Short mmCIF file of C-alpha atoms and ligand atoms in Angstrom, two decimals:
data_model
loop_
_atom_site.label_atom_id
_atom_site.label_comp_id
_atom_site.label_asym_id
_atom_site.label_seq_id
_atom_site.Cartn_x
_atom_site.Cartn_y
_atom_site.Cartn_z
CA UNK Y 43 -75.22 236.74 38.20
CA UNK Y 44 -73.81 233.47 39.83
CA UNK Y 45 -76.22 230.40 40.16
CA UNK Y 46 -77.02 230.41 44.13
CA UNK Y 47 -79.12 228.60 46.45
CA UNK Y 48 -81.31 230.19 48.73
CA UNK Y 49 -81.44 229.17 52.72
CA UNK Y 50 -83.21 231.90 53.88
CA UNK Y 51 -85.45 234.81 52.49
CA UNK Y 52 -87.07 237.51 54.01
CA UNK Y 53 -89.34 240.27 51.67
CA UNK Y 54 -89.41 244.52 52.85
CA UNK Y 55 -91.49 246.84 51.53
CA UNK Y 56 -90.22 249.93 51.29
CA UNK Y 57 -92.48 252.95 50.52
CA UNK Y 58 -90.86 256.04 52.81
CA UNK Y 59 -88.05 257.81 54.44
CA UNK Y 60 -88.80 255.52 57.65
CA UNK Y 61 -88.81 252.68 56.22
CA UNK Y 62 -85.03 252.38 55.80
CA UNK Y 63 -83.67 251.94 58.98
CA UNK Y 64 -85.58 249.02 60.01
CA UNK Y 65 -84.45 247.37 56.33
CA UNK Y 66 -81.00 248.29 56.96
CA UNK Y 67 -80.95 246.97 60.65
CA UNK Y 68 -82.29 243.71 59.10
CA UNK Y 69 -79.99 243.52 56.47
CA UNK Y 70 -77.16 243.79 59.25
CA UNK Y 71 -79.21 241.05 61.25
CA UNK Y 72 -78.84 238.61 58.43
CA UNK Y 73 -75.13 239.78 57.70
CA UNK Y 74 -73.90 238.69 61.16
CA UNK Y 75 -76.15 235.42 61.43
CA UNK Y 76 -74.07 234.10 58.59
CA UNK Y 77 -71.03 235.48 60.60
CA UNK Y 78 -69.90 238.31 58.07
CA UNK Y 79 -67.16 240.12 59.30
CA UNK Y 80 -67.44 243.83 59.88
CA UNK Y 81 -65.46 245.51 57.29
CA UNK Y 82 -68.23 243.48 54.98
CA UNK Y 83 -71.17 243.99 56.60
CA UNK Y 84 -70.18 248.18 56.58
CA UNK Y 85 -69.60 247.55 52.45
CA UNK Y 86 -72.75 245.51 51.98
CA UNK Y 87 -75.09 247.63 54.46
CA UNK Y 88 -73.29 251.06 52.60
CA UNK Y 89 -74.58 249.52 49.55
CA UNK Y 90 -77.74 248.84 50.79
CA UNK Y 91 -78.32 252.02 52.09
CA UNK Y 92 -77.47 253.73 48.30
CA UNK Y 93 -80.02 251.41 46.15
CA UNK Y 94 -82.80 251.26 48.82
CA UNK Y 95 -82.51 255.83 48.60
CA UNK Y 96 -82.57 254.86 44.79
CA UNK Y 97 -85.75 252.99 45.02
CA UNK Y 98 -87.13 255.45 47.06
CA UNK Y 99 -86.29 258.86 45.00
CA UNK Y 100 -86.34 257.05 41.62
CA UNK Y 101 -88.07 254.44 41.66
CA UNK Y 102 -91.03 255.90 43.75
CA UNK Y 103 -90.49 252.92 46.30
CA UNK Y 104 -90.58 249.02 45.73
CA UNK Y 105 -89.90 245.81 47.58
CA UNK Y 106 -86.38 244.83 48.61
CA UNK Y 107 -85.71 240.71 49.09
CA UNK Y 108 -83.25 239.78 51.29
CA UNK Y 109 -81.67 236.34 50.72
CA UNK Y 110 -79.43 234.32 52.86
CA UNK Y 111 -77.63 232.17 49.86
CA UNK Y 112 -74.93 229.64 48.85
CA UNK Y 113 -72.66 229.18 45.90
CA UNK Y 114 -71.38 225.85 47.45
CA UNK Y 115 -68.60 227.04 48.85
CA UNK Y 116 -69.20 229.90 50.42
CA UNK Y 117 -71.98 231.70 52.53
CA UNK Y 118 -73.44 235.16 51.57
CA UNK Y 119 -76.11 237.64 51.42
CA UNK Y 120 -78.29 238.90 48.23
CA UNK Y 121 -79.95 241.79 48.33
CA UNK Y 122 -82.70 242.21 44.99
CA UNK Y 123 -83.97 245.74 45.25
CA UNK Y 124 -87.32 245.86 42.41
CA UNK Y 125 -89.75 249.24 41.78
CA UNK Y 126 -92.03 249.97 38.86
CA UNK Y 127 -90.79 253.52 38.24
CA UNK Y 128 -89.88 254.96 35.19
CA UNK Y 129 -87.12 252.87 34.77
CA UNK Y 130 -83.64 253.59 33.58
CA UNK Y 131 -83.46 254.73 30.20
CA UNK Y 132 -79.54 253.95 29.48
CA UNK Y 133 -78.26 252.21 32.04
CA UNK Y 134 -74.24 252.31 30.67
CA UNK Y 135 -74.86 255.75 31.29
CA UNK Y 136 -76.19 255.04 34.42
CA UNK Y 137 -73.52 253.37 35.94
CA UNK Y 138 -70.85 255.98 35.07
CA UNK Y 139 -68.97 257.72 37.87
CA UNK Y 140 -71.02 261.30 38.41
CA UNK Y 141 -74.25 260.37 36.27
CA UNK Y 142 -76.86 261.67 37.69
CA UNK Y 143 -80.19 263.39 36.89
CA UNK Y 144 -81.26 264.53 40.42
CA UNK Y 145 -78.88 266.95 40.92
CA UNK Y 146 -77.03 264.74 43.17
CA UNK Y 147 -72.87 262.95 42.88
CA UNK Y 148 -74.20 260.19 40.72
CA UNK Y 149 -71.67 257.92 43.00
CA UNK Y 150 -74.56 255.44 43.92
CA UNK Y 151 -74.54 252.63 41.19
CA UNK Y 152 -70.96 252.67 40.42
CA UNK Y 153 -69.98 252.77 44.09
CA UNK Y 154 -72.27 250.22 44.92
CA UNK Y 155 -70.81 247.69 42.08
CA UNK Y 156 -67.35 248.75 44.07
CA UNK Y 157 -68.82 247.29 47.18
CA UNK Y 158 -70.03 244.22 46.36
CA UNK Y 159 -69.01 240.79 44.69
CA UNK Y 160 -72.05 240.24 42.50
CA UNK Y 161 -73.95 243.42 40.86
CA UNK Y 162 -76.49 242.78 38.14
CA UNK Y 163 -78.85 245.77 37.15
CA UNK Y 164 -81.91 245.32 34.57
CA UNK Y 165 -84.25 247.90 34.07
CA UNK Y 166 -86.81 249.05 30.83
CA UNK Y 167 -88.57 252.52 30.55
CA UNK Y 168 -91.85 252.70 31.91
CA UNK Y 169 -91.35 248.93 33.49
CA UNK Y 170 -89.09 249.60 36.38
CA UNK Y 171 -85.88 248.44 38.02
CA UNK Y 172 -84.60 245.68 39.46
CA UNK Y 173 -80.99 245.64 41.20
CA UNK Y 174 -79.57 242.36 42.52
CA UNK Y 175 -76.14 242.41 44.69
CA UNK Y 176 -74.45 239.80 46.96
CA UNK Y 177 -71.32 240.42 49.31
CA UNK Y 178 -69.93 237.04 49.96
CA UNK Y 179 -69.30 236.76 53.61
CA UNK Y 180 -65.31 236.66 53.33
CA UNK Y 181 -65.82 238.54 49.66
N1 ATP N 393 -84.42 252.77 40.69
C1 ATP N 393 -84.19 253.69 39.74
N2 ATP N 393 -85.19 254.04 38.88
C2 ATP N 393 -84.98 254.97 37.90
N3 ATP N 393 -83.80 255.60 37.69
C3 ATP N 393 -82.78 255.28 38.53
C4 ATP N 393 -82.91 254.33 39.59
N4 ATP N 393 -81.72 254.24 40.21
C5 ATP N 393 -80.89 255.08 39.59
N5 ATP N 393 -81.52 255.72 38.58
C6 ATP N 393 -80.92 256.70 37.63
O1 ATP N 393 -79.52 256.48 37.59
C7 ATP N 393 -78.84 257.69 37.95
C8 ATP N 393 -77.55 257.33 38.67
O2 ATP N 393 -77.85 256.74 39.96
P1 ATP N 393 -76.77 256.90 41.10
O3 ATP N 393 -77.31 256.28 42.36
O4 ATP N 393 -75.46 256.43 40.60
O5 ATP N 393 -76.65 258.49 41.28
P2 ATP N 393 -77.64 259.51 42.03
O6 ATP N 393 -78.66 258.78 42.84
O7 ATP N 393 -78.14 260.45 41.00
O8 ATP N 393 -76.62 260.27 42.99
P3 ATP N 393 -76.04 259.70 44.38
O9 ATP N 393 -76.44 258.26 44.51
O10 ATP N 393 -74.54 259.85 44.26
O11 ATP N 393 -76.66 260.56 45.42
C9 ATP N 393 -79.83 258.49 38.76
O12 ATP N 393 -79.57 259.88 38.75
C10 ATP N 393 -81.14 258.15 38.04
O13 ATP N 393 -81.28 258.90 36.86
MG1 MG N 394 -78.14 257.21 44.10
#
């Protein structure tokens, strides 16, 4: 993951279904105060919206930060999605196209990586799982 610095940081717990739609209207707050662009904002905010039901279903729920950053040059949001589930046991695996053990596309973690400019995933069984991503506003 690129060195950043942070210019604004906001923390969201997220523990339930109804949770998500204020965290993904805030997430689209932050996106356009930097002045994102749309087609952007739709990739970071349809990345959003697959780790935060991640962290939900898998991870049990968990905190999501949401970071206003810069590399220097440019301007750009990071997202850091963390839970203390049951982690992810091998996470090459994981982040194959149709991996999945809930019965569902497995498309989430290797679409997401897709979406973004930055994806960095670290988990360890029985710790947990953190996810950090940042979409570069003209990324
Ligand atoms: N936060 C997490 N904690 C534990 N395991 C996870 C977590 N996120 C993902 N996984 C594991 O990685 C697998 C792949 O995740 P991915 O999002 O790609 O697919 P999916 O959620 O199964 O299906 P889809 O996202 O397409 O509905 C999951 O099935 C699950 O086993
Ligand atoms: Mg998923």
């Amino acid at each position: 993951m690129m060195r950043t610095t942070t210019l604004n940081k906001l923390d969201f717990v997220i523990v339930r279904e109804q949770d998500v739609v204020p965290f993904r209207n805030k997430v689209k707050e932050e996106a356009v105060k930097i002045g994102m662009g749309i087609l952007n904002q739709t990739k970071l905010i349809t990345a959003a919206s697959e780790l935060v039901r991640n962290l939900l279903k898998y991870g049990g729920g968990g905190t999501v930060e949401i970071e206003s950053v810069t590399n220097g040059r440019e301007n750009g949001i990071l997202l850091r999605f963390s839970d203390k589930g049951p982690g992810i046991k091998d996470i090459d695996l994981a982040m194959k196209d149709g991996y999945s053990t809930g019965k569902s596309l497995g498309l989430g973690l290797p679409g997401t990586k897709r979406l973004v400019n930055e994806f960095d995933i670290k988990s360890a069984e029985g710790e947990g799982t953190t996810v950090t991503i940042i979409k570069w506003k003209n990324g």
